XYZ file of C-alpha atoms in Angstrom:
616
model
C 27.957 -86.160 82.899
C 26.094 -88.361 81.452
C 23.651 -88.427 78.272
C 20.169 -87.757 77.437
C 17.277 -89.755 78.706
C 16.577 -92.416 76.504
C 13.287 -90.644 73.937
C 11.986 -94.152 74.588
C 11.958 -94.102 78.565
C 10.633 -90.794 78.500
C 7.587 -91.844 76.418
C 7.473 -94.688 78.693
C 7.149 -92.926 81.722
C 4.497 -90.629 80.582
C 2.426 -93.488 79.083
C 2.525 -94.842 82.718
C 1.760 -91.757 84.819
C -1.556 -90.533 85.036
C -1.518 -86.643 84.670
C -4.722 -86.119 87.066
C -3.189 -88.124 89.549
C 0.222 -86.186 89.622
C -2.319 -82.857 88.893
C -4.337 -84.232 91.623
C -2.010 -83.826 94.298
C -2.036 -80.283 93.551
C -5.566 -79.222 93.069
C -9.081 -80.887 93.715
C -10.033 -82.069 90.530
C -14.177 -82.260 89.875
C -15.685 -84.334 86.529
C -16.771 -81.428 84.315
C -18.350 -83.984 81.559
C -17.155 -87.323 79.698
C -13.192 -88.101 80.045
C -12.790 -84.362 81.492
C -12.187 -82.707 84.479
C -11.878 -79.306 86.174
C -10.465 -77.078 89.383
C -9.068 -74.322 90.021
C -5.400 -73.174 88.335
C -2.291 -73.755 90.284
C -0.391 -70.826 87.750
C -2.583 -68.447 88.403
C -5.159 -67.038 91.301
C -8.900 -67.557 90.458
C -12.209 -67.881 92.051
C -13.852 -69.768 89.597
C -12.111 -73.303 87.852
C -10.837 -72.419 84.518
C -8.345 -75.315 85.049
C -9.574 -78.443 83.025
C -7.208 -81.618 82.706
C -8.179 -84.783 79.763
C -6.572 -87.689 81.398
C -6.931 -89.533 78.497
C -5.490 -86.636 76.445
C -2.587 -86.595 79.135
C -2.572 -82.706 78.815
C -3.883 -80.228 80.861
C -4.863 -75.852 80.177
C -6.288 -73.272 81.760
C -9.111 -70.766 80.427
C -7.816 -68.504 82.489
C -4.602 -68.040 81.888
C -3.457 -69.592 78.791
C -1.345 -72.790 80.369
C -0.994 -75.399 79.145
C 0.922 -78.601 78.849
C 1.705 -82.107 79.848
C 2.606 -83.857 82.586
C 6.268 -83.001 82.415
C 5.476 -79.404 81.924
C 3.200 -79.582 84.907
C 5.972 -80.518 86.803
C 8.347 -78.285 85.037
C 6.622 -74.859 85.302
C 4.878 -75.740 89.037
C 8.122 -76.699 91.145
C 10.798 -75.704 88.820
C 12.420 -78.538 87.575
C 14.318 -79.068 84.488
C 12.741 -81.394 81.750
C 15.384 -84.187 83.483
C 14.499 -83.377 86.623
C 10.500 -84.142 86.044
C 11.536 -87.296 84.103
C 12.923 -88.587 86.988
C 11.124 -87.905 90.289
C 7.953 -89.431 87.489
C 10.194 -92.832 86.809
C 11.217 -93.219 90.541
C 7.255 -92.613 91.357
C 6.449 -95.583 89.471
C 10.014 -97.744 90.438
C 10.600 -97.088 86.692
C 14.770 -97.809 85.970
C 16.042 -95.096 83.241
C 18.689 -95.313 80.398
C 20.465 -92.803 78.699
C 22.710 -91.949 75.892
C 25.385 -93.508 77.148
C 24.254 -96.436 78.542
C 25.207 -95.053 81.696
C 22.281 -94.945 85.007
C 20.560 -92.399 86.268
C 22.354 -89.654 87.240
C 22.406 -88.041 91.032
C 21.033 -84.536 89.300
C 22.182 -81.568 91.600
C 19.558 -78.442 92.010
C 16.580 -79.084 93.626
C 16.178 -82.792 93.189
C 19.640 -83.174 95.222
C 18.321 -80.370 97.967
C 14.924 -82.865 98.114
C 16.976 -85.708 98.584
C 19.464 -84.188 101.594
C 15.780 -83.066 103.121
C 14.067 -86.702 102.420
C 17.740 -88.572 104.412
C 17.673 -85.496 106.917
C 14.192 -86.854 107.726
C 15.056 -89.967 108.175
C 18.471 -89.741 109.778
C 15.685 -87.913 112.867
C 13.583 -90.356 112.687
C 16.454 -93.120 113.786
C 18.083 -91.104 116.134
C 14.159 -90.925 118.348
C 14.930 -94.171 119.352
C 18.492 -93.021 120.715
C 19.139 -92.645 124.725
C 19.943 -89.438 123.861
C 16.417 -89.087 122.671
C 14.386 -89.975 126.345
C 14.113 -86.490 127.135
C 12.065 -85.297 123.002
C 10.302 -89.505 124.445
C 8.412 -87.858 127.558
C 7.985 -84.155 125.605
C 5.477 -86.256 123.256
C 4.334 -88.500 125.679
C 3.102 -86.105 127.940
C 0.913 -84.749 125.039
C -0.667 -87.743 124.639
C 1.857 -88.599 121.360
C 3.169 -92.293 121.633
C 5.560 -93.915 119.374
C 2.632 -95.397 116.619
C 2.221 -91.344 116.300
C 5.441 -90.118 116.389
C 5.901 -92.986 113.410
C 2.761 -91.523 111.970
C 3.912 -88.073 111.657
C 7.421 -88.555 111.008
C 8.414 -86.761 114.309
C 12.241 -87.374 115.046
C 14.845 -86.040 117.176
C 18.312 -83.468 116.476
C 20.938 -84.963 118.678
C 23.080 -82.371 120.828
C 26.710 -81.519 119.589
C 27.464 -79.614 116.341
C 28.152 -82.255 113.704
C 25.949 -84.945 114.194
C 23.836 -85.205 111.223
C 26.315 -83.093 109.062
C 28.602 -86.452 109.555
C 26.127 -88.911 109.082
C 24.687 -87.209 105.337
C 28.340 -86.286 104.417
C 28.908 -90.240 104.059
C 25.866 -90.778 102.235
C 27.468 -88.185 99.043
C 26.495 -84.863 100.128
C 27.783 -81.906 100.110
C 28.472 -78.846 102.366
C 26.891 -76.959 99.856
C 24.107 -79.292 99.241
C 22.957 -78.876 103.042
C 23.739 -75.508 103.320
C 21.376 -75.067 100.529
C 18.663 -76.911 101.924
C 18.886 -75.293 105.110
C 20.053 -78.099 107.573
C 23.326 -76.490 108.418
C 24.989 -73.269 109.287
C 27.703 -71.475 108.372
C 29.745 -69.889 111.615
C 33.620 -69.042 111.281
C 34.876 -72.433 112.196
C 32.946 -73.443 109.630
C 29.317 -75.374 108.924
C 27.215 -77.194 111.995
C 23.918 -78.423 112.315
C 20.872 -76.183 112.333
C 18.927 -78.463 114.671
C 20.727 -79.538 117.792
C 19.121 -81.423 120.890
C 15.376 -80.661 119.751
C 12.444 -82.655 118.583
C 11.695 -82.117 115.293
C 8.686 -82.184 112.440
C 9.369 -82.603 108.779
C 7.362 -80.027 106.960
C 6.348 -81.758 103.873
C 4.199 -80.483 101.072
C 1.143 -81.356 99.274
C 2.944 -84.549 97.898
C 4.310 -85.252 100.687
C 8.444 -84.602 100.044
C 10.015 -82.737 102.980
C 10.265 -79.371 102.486
C 12.198 -78.677 105.928
C 11.660 -78.746 109.262
C 10.209 -77.052 112.530
C 12.228 -77.938 116.111
C 10.990 -77.535 119.411
C 13.933 -76.190 122.228
C 13.829 -79.363 125.351
C 17.058 -78.367 127.154
C 17.302 -75.631 129.433
C 21.458 -74.668 128.367
C 19.854 -74.247 124.800
C 19.518 -70.149 124.505
C 17.979 -70.393 121.007
C 14.255 -69.926 119.953
C 11.472 -71.975 121.477
C 10.976 -72.987 117.802
C 13.203 -72.775 115.138
C 12.360 -73.690 111.193
C 14.317 -74.414 108.342
C 15.537 -70.608 106.483
C 14.293 -69.772 103.342
C 15.718 -71.492 100.891
C 14.889 -72.700 97.201
C 12.888 -75.412 98.402
C 10.821 -73.723 102.011
C 9.042 -70.555 101.376
C 7.306 -70.246 105.172
C 4.354 -67.924 103.543
C 3.368 -71.002 101.870
C 4.097 -74.104 103.785
C 1.260 -75.427 105.523
C 2.070 -78.284 108.263
C 0.323 -81.404 107.874
C -1.246 -80.848 104.452
C 0.489 -83.885 103.174
C -1.688 -85.675 105.674
C -4.891 -84.137 105.349
C -5.577 -82.903 101.833
C -7.259 -85.933 100.422
C -10.198 -85.275 103.828
C -9.850 -81.377 102.527
C -10.611 -82.018 99.349
C -13.471 -84.518 100.163
C -15.425 -81.978 102.491
C -14.255 -78.554 101.702
C -13.197 -78.353 104.985
C -10.213 -77.251 106.728
C -9.201 -76.652 110.466
C -6.660 -73.902 110.479
C -4.722 -74.678 113.917
C -1.469 -72.776 115.789
C 1.124 -75.555 116.158
C 3.037 -79.197 115.088
C 1.261 -80.824 118.182
C -2.245 -79.129 117.361
C -1.799 -80.550 114.257
C -1.417 -84.105 115.836
C -3.828 -83.871 117.906
C -6.947 -83.235 116.006
C -5.079 -85.968 113.944
C -5.471 -87.937 115.820
C -8.998 -87.549 118.100
C -10.678 -87.680 114.294
C -9.846 -84.336 112.641
C -8.428 -85.398 109.931
C -8.541 -81.803 108.649
C -6.300 -79.875 110.081
C -2.486 -78.281 109.102
C -1.227 -75.072 110.640
C 1.388 -72.583 109.631
C 5.086 -72.621 110.387
C 6.148 -69.876 112.209
C 4.551 -67.076 110.628
C 1.049 -65.557 110.608
C -1.589 -67.340 108.012
C -1.415 -64.941 105.256
C -2.408 -64.526 101.917
C 0.145 -67.158 100.199
C -1.459 -69.717 102.863
C -4.705 -69.182 101.270
C -3.961 -69.959 98.004
C -2.867 -72.942 98.340
C -5.780 -74.211 100.350
C -7.892 -73.031 97.659
C -5.984 -74.996 95.109
C -6.931 -78.386 97.343
C -10.364 -77.471 98.537
C -11.582 -76.349 94.974
C -13.856 -74.329 97.025
C -15.081 -73.214 93.832
C -18.653 -72.627 95.416
C -20.015 -70.853 98.641
C -20.562 -74.702 100.152
C -16.655 -74.922 101.970
C -15.171 -74.417 105.266
C -12.555 -72.615 107.164
C -12.212 -73.250 110.566
C -9.631 -71.317 112.371
C -8.710 -71.770 116.172
C -7.571 -69.238 118.857
C -6.478 -68.296 121.916
C -8.787 -66.101 123.802
C -6.515 -63.666 125.002
C -5.340 -60.345 123.238
C -2.459 -62.373 120.518
C -5.520 -64.418 119.781
C -8.421 -61.866 118.748
C -5.564 -59.680 116.760
C -4.311 -62.909 114.445
C -8.591 -63.483 114.495
C -8.924 -60.138 113.435
C -6.009 -60.147 110.812
C -7.708 -63.455 109.245
C -10.633 -61.822 108.700
C -8.879 -59.573 106.742
C -7.434 -62.564 104.469
C -10.290 -64.497 105.265
C -12.242 -62.672 102.075
C -9.936 -63.956 100.044
C -11.943 -67.528 100.827
C -14.893 -68.453 98.707
C -16.033 -70.878 101.460
C -17.350 -69.739 105.044
C -15.063 -68.835 107.575
C -15.370 -69.917 111.172
C -13.647 -69.480 114.754
C -13.393 -71.975 117.191
C -12.007 -71.146 120.285
C -11.711 -73.510 123.027
C -12.750 -74.173 126.279
C -10.741 -71.998 129.124
C -8.480 -71.217 126.682
C -7.227 -74.883 125.918
C -5.502 -75.251 122.646
C -6.488 -78.732 120.847
C -3.199 -80.283 122.273
C -4.239 -79.801 126.003
C -8.380 -80.199 124.968
C -7.623 -83.539 124.156
C -5.060 -84.213 127.372
C -7.482 -82.800 129.152
C -10.889 -83.674 128.456
C -10.287 -86.932 125.097
C -10.823 -86.402 121.629
C -14.225 -85.875 121.841
C -13.168 -82.604 123.190
C -11.540 -81.852 120.525
C -14.481 -82.479 117.800
C -16.693 -81.080 119.794
C -14.418 -77.797 119.831
C -15.184 -77.591 115.862
C -18.656 -78.108 115.703
C -19.314 -75.863 117.912
C -16.951 -73.193 115.828
C -18.951 -69.760 115.550
C -18.924 -67.716 112.055
C -16.237 -65.483 111.698
C -18.265 -62.471 110.758
C -20.115 -62.822 113.997
C -16.788 -63.312 115.923
C -14.860 -60.400 114.620
C -18.061 -58.107 115.417
C -18.230 -59.883 118.778
C -15.192 -58.468 119.033
C -15.735 -54.602 117.847
C -18.794 -54.446 120.098
C -17.465 -56.463 123.434
C -15.940 -52.908 125.619
C -19.013 -51.263 125.095
C -21.840 -50.628 127.743
C -25.063 -51.729 125.814
C -27.236 -50.468 128.383
C -26.804 -47.401 127.540
C -27.485 -44.931 124.038
C -24.268 -43.775 124.078
C -22.571 -47.591 124.143
C -25.049 -48.995 121.780
C -23.908 -46.087 119.334
C -20.685 -46.580 119.981
C -20.571 -50.242 119.888
C -22.729 -49.546 115.942
C -19.740 -47.017 114.689
C -17.041 -49.961 115.617
C -18.938 -52.838 114.131
C -20.969 -51.423 111.450
C -17.430 -51.703 108.749
C -16.783 -55.250 109.659
C -20.968 -55.873 107.834
C -20.037 -52.942 105.151
C -17.519 -54.862 104.225
C -19.052 -58.322 103.193
C -19.520 -57.938 99.469
C -21.836 -61.261 99.158
C -25.604 -59.269 98.428
C -27.147 -61.889 100.408
C -25.208 -62.250 102.985
C -24.615 -58.568 104.172
C -28.327 -57.439 104.557
C -28.736 -60.826 107.214
C -25.856 -60.169 109.453
C -27.171 -55.928 109.290
C -30.328 -58.041 110.584
C -27.530 -59.603 113.129
C -25.802 -56.597 114.299
C -29.488 -54.998 114.770
C -30.820 -58.135 117.072
C -26.982 -57.828 118.863
C -27.573 -54.065 119.957
C -31.095 -53.943 120.201
C -30.875 -50.815 117.651
C -33.828 -50.359 114.896
C -32.863 -52.038 111.464
C -33.242 -49.356 109.254
C -31.038 -47.363 111.797
C -27.899 -50.068 111.275
C -28.478 -50.437 108.005
C -28.061 -46.786 107.472
C -25.148 -46.401 109.514
C -23.525 -49.753 107.429
C -24.115 -47.864 104.729
C -22.031 -44.498 105.547
C -19.365 -47.205 106.865
C -19.074 -48.330 103.157
C -19.145 -45.068 101.282
C -16.280 -43.920 103.727
C -18.227 -41.270 105.501
C -17.087 -40.625 108.880
C -19.901 -40.387 111.736
C -20.455 -36.277 112.891
C -20.290 -36.376 116.576
C -18.448 -38.722 119.394
C -19.508 -41.444 121.716
C -19.163 -41.776 125.007
C -17.179 -45.504 125.025
C -14.540 -44.966 122.036
C -13.526 -48.399 120.295
C -10.474 -50.196 121.418
C -8.078 -49.317 119.167
C -7.058 -51.761 116.777
C -3.881 -53.811 117.037
C -2.679 -53.360 120.904
C -2.947 -55.779 123.607
C -4.435 -53.435 125.909
C -8.372 -54.397 125.811
C -8.832 -57.282 128.134
C -11.725 -59.683 127.461
C -14.931 -57.801 129.474
C -16.536 -60.422 131.797
C -20.293 -60.444 131.135
C -22.219 -61.767 134.468
C -26.369 -61.489 134.586
C -25.823 -59.025 137.020
C -24.259 -56.797 133.736
C -26.982 -57.692 131.383
C -29.030 -55.129 130.589
C -32.385 -54.436 131.890
C -35.016 -54.771 129.337
C -37.704 -56.568 128.609
C -35.811 -58.784 125.584
C -33.094 -59.284 127.502
C -34.935 -60.517 130.010
C -36.928 -63.073 128.029
C -33.691 -64.523 126.502
C -31.653 -64.864 130.125
C -35.016 -66.115 131.622
C -35.541 -68.950 128.810
C -31.845 -69.937 128.127
C -31.737 -70.378 132.373
C -35.092 -72.530 131.708
C -33.330 -75.118 129.049
C -30.456 -75.552 130.488
C -31.932 -76.579 134.078
C -34.963 -78.243 132.787
C -34.254 -78.332 129.211
C -34.016 -82.281 129.190
C -38.168 -82.169 130.190
C -39.152 -79.525 127.755
C -40.990 -80.951 124.573
C -38.143 -81.719 121.729
C -39.353 -79.553 118.859
C -40.383 -76.970 121.291
C -37.197 -76.496 122.432
C -34.897 -76.698 119.440
C -37.103 -74.788 117.294
C -37.104 -71.955 120.886
C -33.220 -72.460 120.661
C -32.659 -72.157 116.250
C -34.066 -68.373 116.957
C -31.438 -65.791 117.265
C -31.041 -63.284 120.015
C -30.118 -59.973 120.484
C -27.679 -60.055 123.378
C -24.017 -60.686 122.064
C -23.649 -62.213 125.357
C -26.708 -64.596 125.407
C -26.434 -65.497 122.169
C -23.401 -67.057 122.202
C -24.655 -69.445 125.432
C -27.433 -70.231 122.571
C -25.420 -71.396 119.880
C -24.094 -73.818 122.261
C -27.108 -74.923 123.946
C -28.342 -75.182 120.629
C -25.499 -77.389 119.681
C -26.063 -79.667 122.361
C -26.537 -83.438 121.335
C -28.330 -85.021 123.797
C -30.615 -83.476 126.067
C -31.570 -87.243 127.772
C -28.057 -87.721 128.697
C -26.199 -86.584 132.196
C -24.557 -84.118 132.549
C -25.322 -82.810 129.027
C -26.365 -79.263 130.092
C -22.081 -78.150 131.832
C -20.818 -80.068 128.547
C -22.813 -77.774 126.649
C -20.873 -74.715 129.850
C -17.791 -75.898 128.523
C -18.001 -75.188 125.232
C -19.591 -71.495 125.558
C -16.261 -69.530 123.862
C -14.475 -66.882 125.552
C -15.330 -64.281 127.655
C -18.888 -65.776 127.496
C -18.597 -69.384 130.022
C -18.931 -67.337 132.697
C -22.352 -66.096 132.059
C -23.613 -69.939 130.985
C -22.097 -70.984 134.217
C -24.576 -68.123 136.566
C -26.985 -69.690 134.102
C -26.945 -72.945 134.394
C -26.843 -72.555 138.716
C -28.817 -69.614 139.642
C -31.981 -70.267 141.022
C -35.076 -70.404 138.745
C -38.226 -68.939 139.876
C -40.963 -71.942 140.353
C -41.779 -73.820 143.420
C -41.773 -77.090 141.928
C -40.457 -79.260 138.977
C -43.815 -79.680 137.540
C -43.929 -75.698 137.229
C -40.892 -75.111 136.564
C -41.265 -76.966 133.046
C -44.238 -75.457 132.557
C -42.489 -72.279 132.745
C -39.471 -72.772 130.408
C -42.065 -74.285 128.016
C -43.479 -71.118 127.980
C -40.317 -68.991 127.551
C -39.124 -71.189 124.450
C -43.139 -70.099 123.419
C -42.570 -66.296 123.923
C -39.056 -66.442 121.922
C -40.591 -68.103 118.834
C -43.948 -65.750 119.149
C -41.328 -62.795 119.776
C -39.965 -63.250 116.455
C -43.002 -64.139 114.813
C -43.862 -60.965 115.773
C -40.959 -59.159 114.336
C -41.525 -61.381 111.270
C -44.800 -59.854 111.079
C -44.221 -56.608 111.673
C -41.247 -56.683 108.998
C -44.444 -58.098 106.466
C -46.645 -55.208 107.297
C -44.109 -52.127 106.533
C -43.041 -54.214 102.868
C -46.409 -54.427 102.231
C -47.299 -51.094 101.970
C -44.607 -50.497 99.602
C -46.068 -52.540 96.693
C -49.243 -52.951 94.934
C -51.770 -54.726 96.968
C -52.946 -56.947 93.257
C -48.907 -57.461 92.264
C -47.537 -61.195 92.393
C -45.229 -59.778 95.410
C -48.071 -58.241 97.005
C -49.630 -61.882 96.909
C -46.608 -63.078 98.463
C -46.233 -60.798 101.433
C -50.069 -61.233 102.510
C -49.788 -65.643 102.112
C -46.885 -65.446 104.302
C -48.851 -63.140 106.838
C -51.588 -65.500 106.989
C -49.424 -68.665 107.717
C -47.344 -66.470 110.350
C -50.357 -65.823 111.759
C -51.550 -69.371 112.059
C -48.400 -70.085 113.184
C -48.672 -67.730 115.985
C -52.366 -69.321 116.945
C -51.127 -72.306 117.485
C -48.232 -71.453 119.706
C -50.158 -69.402 121.887
C -53.006 -72.006 122.277
C -50.496 -75.082 122.839
């Protein structure tokens, strides 16, 4: 056994290492005064940053849990390394040759360091095999999905050849034992000995936030392969599927810089997003998105404020809806705002890029909807909002979602959103939300019970113009959207933008409005069709009907005038509602109070705005 590392080398490696660089690979650090940085503690779960780093001193300390130390203790505690392994890792990072007390060279240490080395060697082996003749099927698989050799190299994609011991033989020649390869999850144990775990598959290396390979994900290629479609490294000392996120090593800098992350469902989706310019995309590895993943992301995002964004992409089918509801339950652990993006025609990012190009992938993320609204839509989707019973049933199904919001600013806003969705009085909705927050069960029953959660039996309800409720609010919203979709390029831009920025009552029409409002260029030919293509399911067919139905006007000029008038009516409706709320509020405050004077001032402003719009 070699002796201890010389103390002079230990000190030299530490002096050449910036502790902020090492910690910054795991934790998003922000300036906290002269010579100080701060972030979320990686040693315990916290919402407000209390983990401080002093680069000049080479020291960190958490005011929450009390953890502190130097760069070696950070690696030892977070990665469970021995002291020797921590020094050797940092020495390798800066290219420093260590010396030992007995004069020996750096040893091939056992434990975690050997597992990292085995995974790195396997990744290199798989990458080399992708160029082999046998791997033609893997190259075709990648090419058919829009990935060339450069993309494969960027993501480290490789190929595991068929046969029982190709990789085992190659790594054994490099000095790795069967026990080490078994511990790394690279080989499996059978009755006749060990054999390669991955055979005849395209392989993606799964790395930690620092870029070290922890394990692999592999997809079946051959019809005679009786294994699962996707096969991952089993649980090992390094690989914990509930904690690893594919692509995080490539996305971490942009995530930390922009405080935004996009969660997709597969390896090829991550590749497609990054190549399309959405470089904050990551994916879970063979498991549902959960609390441990949130902990990892929060440290990278540094989401100590509400300014961050987490965008989930889901398929619009029943399984995707279930995944969204599970994610919503966990999303409350984020300080960041959470959103949902559903691809047109249910296309995932990889297929969307193939069908419509890089711009469509970027547009998918840009037309995201708040997750709360997505979940509200799921809850009220099966109810007939044209009936009193349907609206009451929908309210009782959706109220618990709003009741679970603990943000004192968000909850009242979503009370109003839900009231508009259902076309109900705000006070009635607020009372039901408060009842749900207390855990009270409503008396009576509804004609249309909410579909049971966790089942696949609730198909998406197709919404059409004919199925819309026959109310004045819905008619105004329907006709306004029809006018803007068909003649929006001729409506005065300021009027059009203001009208389309106002929330709608009906959830299906609201979904269409969101996409129309997000349209980038109304003067460009084909903008309306593209806007329809971004409407989330199951409301896209309704948008298509609005774009293609006859608008009640005899000439284009009359149609433009009519569409403009409808936009003004939308604005007046909102002004009238705001005025009604203020008139109610002024009755509850002293007339000579500061609040009363403020309300009267706001009422005068609303009257002026209303007059301006009405006279236009």
